[in-house]
Coordinates of C-alpha atoms and ligand atoms in Angstrom, one line a residue:
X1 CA 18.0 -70.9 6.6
X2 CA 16.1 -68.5 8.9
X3 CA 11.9 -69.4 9.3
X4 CA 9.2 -67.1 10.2
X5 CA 6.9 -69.0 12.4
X6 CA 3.7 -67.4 10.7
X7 CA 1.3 -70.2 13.4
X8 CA 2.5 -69.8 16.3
X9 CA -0.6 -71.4 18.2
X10 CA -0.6 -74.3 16.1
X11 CA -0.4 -77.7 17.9
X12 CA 3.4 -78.8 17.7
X13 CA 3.1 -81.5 15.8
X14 CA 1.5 -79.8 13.1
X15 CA 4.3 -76.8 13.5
X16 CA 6.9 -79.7 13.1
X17 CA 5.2 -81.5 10.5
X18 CA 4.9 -77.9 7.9
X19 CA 8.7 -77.1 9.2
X20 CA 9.6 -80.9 7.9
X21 CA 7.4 -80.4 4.8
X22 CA 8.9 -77.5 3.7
X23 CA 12.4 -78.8 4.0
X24 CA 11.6 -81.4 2.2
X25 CA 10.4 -79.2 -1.1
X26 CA 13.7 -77.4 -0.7
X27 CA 15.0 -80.6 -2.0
X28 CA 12.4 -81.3 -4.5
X29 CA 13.6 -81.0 -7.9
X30 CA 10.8 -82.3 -9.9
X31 CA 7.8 -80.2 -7.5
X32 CA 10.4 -76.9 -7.7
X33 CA 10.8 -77.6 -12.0
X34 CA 7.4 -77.9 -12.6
X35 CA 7.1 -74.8 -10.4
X36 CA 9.1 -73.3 -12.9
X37 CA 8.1 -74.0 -16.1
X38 CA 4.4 -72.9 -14.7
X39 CA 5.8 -69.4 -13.6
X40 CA 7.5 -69.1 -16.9
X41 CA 4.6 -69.7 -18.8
X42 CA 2.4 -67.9 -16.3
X43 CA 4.7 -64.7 -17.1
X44 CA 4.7 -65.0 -21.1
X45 CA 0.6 -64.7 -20.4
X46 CA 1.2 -62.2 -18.1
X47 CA -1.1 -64.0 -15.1
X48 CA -0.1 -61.8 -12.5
X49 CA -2.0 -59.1 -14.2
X50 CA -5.5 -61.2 -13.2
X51 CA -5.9 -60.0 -9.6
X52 CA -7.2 -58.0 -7.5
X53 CA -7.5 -56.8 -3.7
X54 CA -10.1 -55.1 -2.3
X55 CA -11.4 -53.6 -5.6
X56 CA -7.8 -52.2 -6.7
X57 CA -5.6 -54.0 -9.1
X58 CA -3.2 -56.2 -7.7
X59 CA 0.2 -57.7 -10.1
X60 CA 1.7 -60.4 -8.4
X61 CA 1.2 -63.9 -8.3
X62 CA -1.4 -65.1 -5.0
X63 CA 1.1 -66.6 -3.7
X64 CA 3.1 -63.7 -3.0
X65 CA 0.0 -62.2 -1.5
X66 CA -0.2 -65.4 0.6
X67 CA 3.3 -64.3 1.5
X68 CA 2.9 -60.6 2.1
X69 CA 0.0 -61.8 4.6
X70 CA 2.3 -64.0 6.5
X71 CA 4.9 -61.3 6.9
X72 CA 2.6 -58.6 8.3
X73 CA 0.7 -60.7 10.4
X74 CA 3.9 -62.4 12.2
X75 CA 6.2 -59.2 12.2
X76 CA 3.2 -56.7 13.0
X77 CA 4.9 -53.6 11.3
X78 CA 4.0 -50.5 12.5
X79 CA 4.8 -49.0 9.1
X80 CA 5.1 -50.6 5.6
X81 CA 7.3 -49.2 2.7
X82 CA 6.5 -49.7 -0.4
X83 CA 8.1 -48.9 -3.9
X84 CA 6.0 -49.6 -6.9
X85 CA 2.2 -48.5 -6.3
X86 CA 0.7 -49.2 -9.8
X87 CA -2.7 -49.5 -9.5
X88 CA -2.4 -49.9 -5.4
X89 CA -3.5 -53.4 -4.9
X90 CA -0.6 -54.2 -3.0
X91 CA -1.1 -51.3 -1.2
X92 CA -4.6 -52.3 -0.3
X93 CA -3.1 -55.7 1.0
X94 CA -1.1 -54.0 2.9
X95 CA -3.4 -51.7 4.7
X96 CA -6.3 -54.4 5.2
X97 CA -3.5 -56.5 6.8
X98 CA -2.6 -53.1 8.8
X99 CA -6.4 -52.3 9.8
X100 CA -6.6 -55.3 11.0
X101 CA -4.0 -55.0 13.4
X102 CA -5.3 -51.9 14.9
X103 CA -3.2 -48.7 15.9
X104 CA -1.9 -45.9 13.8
X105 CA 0.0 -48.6 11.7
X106 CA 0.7 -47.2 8.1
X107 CA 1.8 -48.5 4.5
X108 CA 3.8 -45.6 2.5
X109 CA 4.0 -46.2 -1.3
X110 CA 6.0 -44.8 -3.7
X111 CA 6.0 -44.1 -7.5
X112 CA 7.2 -42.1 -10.1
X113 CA 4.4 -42.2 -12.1
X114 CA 0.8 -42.3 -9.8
X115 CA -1.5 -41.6 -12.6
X116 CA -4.6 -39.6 -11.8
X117 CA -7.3 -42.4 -12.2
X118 CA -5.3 -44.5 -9.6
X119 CA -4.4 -41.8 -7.1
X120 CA -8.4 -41.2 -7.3
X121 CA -9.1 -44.0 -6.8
X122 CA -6.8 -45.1 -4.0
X123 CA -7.8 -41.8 -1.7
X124 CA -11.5 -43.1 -1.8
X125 CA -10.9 -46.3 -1.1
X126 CA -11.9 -47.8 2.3
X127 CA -8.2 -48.1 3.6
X128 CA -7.2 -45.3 2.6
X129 CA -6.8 -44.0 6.1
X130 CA -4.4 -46.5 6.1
X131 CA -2.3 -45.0 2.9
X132 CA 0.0 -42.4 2.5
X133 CA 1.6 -41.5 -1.1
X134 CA 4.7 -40.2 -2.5
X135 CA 5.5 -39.5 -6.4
X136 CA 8.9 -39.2 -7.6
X137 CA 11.9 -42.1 -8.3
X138 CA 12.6 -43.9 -5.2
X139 CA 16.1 -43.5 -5.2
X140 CA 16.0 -39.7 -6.0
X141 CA 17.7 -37.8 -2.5
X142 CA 14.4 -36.3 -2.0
X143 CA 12.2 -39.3 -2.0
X144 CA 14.9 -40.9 0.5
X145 CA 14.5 -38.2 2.8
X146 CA 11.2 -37.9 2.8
X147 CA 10.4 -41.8 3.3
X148 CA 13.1 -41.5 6.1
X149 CA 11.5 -38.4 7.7
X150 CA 7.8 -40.7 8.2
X151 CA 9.4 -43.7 9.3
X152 CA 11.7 -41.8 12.0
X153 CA 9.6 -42.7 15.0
X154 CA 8.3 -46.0 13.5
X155 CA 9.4 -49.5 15.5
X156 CA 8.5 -52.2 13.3
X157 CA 9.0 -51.6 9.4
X158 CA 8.6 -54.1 6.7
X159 CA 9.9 -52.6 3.1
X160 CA 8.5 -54.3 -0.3
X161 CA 10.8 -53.3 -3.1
X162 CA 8.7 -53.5 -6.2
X163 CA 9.7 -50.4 -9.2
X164 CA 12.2 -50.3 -11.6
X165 CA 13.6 -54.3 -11.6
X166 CA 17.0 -52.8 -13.1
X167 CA 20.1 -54.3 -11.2
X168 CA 21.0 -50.7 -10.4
X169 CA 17.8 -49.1 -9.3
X170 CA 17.2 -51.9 -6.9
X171 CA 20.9 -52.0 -5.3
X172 CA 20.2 -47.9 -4.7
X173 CA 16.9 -49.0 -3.4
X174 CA 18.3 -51.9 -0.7
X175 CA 20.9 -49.0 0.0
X176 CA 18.1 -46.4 0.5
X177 CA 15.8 -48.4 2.4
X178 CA 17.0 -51.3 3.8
X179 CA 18.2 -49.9 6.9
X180 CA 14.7 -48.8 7.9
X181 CA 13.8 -52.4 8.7
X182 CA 13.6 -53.6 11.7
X183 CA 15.2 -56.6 13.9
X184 CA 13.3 -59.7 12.7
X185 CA 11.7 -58.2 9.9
X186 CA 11.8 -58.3 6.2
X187 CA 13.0 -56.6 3.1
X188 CA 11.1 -58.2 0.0
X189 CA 12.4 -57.8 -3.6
X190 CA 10.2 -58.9 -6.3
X191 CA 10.6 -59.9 -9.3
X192 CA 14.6 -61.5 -8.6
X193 CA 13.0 -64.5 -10.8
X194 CA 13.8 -62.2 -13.6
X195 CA 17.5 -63.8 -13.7
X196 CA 15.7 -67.7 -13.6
X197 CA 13.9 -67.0 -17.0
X198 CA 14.8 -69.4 -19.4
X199 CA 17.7 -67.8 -21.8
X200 CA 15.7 -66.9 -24.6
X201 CA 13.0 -64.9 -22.7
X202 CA 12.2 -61.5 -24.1
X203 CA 11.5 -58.8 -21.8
X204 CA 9.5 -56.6 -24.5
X205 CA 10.3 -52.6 -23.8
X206 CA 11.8 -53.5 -20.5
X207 CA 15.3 -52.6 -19.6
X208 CA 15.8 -55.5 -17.1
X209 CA 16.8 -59.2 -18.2
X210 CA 19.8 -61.8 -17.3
X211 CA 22.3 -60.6 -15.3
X212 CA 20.7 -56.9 -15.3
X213 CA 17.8 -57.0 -12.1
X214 CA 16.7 -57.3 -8.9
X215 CA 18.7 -60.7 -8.1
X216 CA 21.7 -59.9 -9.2
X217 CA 21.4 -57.0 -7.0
X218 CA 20.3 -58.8 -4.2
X219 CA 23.4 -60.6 -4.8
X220 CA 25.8 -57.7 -5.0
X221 CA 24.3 -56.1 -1.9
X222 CA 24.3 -59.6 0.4
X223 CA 27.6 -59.9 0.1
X224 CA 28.2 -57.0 2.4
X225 CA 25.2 -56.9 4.5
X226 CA 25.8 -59.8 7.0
X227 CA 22.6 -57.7 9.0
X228 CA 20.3 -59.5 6.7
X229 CA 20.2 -63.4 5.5
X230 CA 17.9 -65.0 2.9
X231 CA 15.1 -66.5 4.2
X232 CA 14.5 -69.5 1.0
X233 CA 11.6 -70.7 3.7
X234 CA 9.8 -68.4 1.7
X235 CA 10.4 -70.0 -1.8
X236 CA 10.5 -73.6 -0.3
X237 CA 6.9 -73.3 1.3
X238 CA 5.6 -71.1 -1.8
X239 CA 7.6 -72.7 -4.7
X240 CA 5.7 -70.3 -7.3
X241 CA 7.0 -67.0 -6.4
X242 CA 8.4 -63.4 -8.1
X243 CA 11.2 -63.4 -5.2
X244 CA 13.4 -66.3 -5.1
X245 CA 16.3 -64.9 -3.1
X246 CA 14.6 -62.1 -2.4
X247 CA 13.1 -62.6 1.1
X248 CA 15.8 -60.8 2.9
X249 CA 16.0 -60.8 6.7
X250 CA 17.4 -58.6 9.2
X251 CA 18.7 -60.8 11.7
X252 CA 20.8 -58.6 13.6
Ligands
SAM301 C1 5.3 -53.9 -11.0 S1 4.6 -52.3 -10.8 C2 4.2 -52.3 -9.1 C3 3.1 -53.3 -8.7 C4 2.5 -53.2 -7.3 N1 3.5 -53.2 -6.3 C5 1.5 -54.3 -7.1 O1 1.8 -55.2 -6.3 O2 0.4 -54.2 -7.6 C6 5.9 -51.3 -10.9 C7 5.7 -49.8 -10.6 O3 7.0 -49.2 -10.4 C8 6.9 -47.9 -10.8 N2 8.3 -47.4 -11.0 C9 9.1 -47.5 -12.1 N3 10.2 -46.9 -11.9 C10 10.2 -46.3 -10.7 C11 11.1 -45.5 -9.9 N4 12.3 -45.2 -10.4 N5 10.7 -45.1 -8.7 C12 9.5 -45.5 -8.2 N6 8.6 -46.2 -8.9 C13 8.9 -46.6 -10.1 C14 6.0 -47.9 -12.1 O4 5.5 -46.6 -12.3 C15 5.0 -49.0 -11.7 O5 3.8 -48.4 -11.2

């Protein structure tokens, strides 16, 4: 189990005490069941839909933003990749988080479909300064190259894998991108609670379901990446979360 210390100024004893705590949920079946059922029913009402940040739609569940926050604020990335724009919330998250931080620090998204009202929309907002775009699959040769080219001279990266939740698109994506992340940091996949859905979930017009998304890809690609390790601090502190398994990082 790895841990990112996301207060480091804390007194110690309040350090220890959340490092304790959170061990302790890892072992808590009844808190991490109820966690469960709730995500399961919070996904047939699609509730990650509710959200916003900073004006721009935002699909993923707080908590994950709660996470995302942690991330950037410990690992200080210099650059932030991003597949899976959508409306941009996430990229606005990421580039308040950034602005913050000061610098030239930049979040990159990618999507293969950046519809005209969002792109708008995302050049005129606030942190846009902050945002660069790029249209096309992420796992078409192109696209790599390209994200590879504007993260050449970059120190710190953080990727968040967040497209096409196929077990094949996101095993070309860790492939891709992976390698762009620095010592200490973090590769995200959402959505790996895909393969937790209760066996008789339907995934309506989506190609993605048991034993076909981002987990089992996670999985696959682990097992020959010792660079990286699963940080399950993330789902033990969280316990509602898209990314079980999916907090990936590079340790070496
Ligand atoms: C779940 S949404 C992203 C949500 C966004 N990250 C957020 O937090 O608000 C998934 C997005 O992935 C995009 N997508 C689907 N297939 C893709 C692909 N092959 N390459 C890049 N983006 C893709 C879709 O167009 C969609 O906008």
């Amino acid at each position: 189990m790895t841990y990112l210390e996301t207060t480091p100024n804390a007194h110690p004893d309040y350090r220890s005490g959340k490092r304790d705590r959170i061990a302790s949920l890892a072992e808590d079946a009844d808190f991490r069941a109820l966690s469960a059922a709730w995500r399961n029913m919070a996904q047939q009402r699609q509730y990650m839909h509710n959200f916003s940040w900073m004006g721009r739609p935002l699909i993923q569940f707080p908590m994950d933003a709660m996470a995302i926050q942690e991330i950037i604020w410990s690992v200080r990335p210099d650059l932030i990749i991003e597949t899976g724009i959508a409306h941009g919330g996430s990229l606005a998250l990421c580039a308040s988080m950034l602005e913050l931080l000061g610098g030239d620090r930049m979040v990159l998204g990618v999507d293969i479909d950046i519809r005209a009202h969002n792109r708008t929309a995302i050049e005129q907002h606030p942190m846009a300064h902050r945002i660069r775009m790029i249209e096309g699959s992420s796992t078409s040769p192109d696209v790599v190259d390209a994200v590879h080219k504007f993260a050449a001279d970059r120190k710190k990266v953080v990727v968040l894998l967040d497209s096409n939740h196929t077990h094949d698109h996101v095993l070309a994506e860790l492939n891709a991108y992976a390698s762009l992340v620095s010592p200490d940091s973090y590769c995200v996949v959402f959505d790996t609670f895909v393969e937790d859905m209760p066996d008789d979930f339907v995934w309506v017009d989506r190609p993605w379901g048991k034993g076909n998304n981002p987990k089992t890809a996670v999985r696959e690609w682990m097992a020959s990446h010792p660079e990286f390790a699963i940080d399950r601090t993330f789902e033990d502190h969280l316990l509602i979360t898209s990314a079980p398994e999916g907090f990936l990082k590079r340790v070496s």
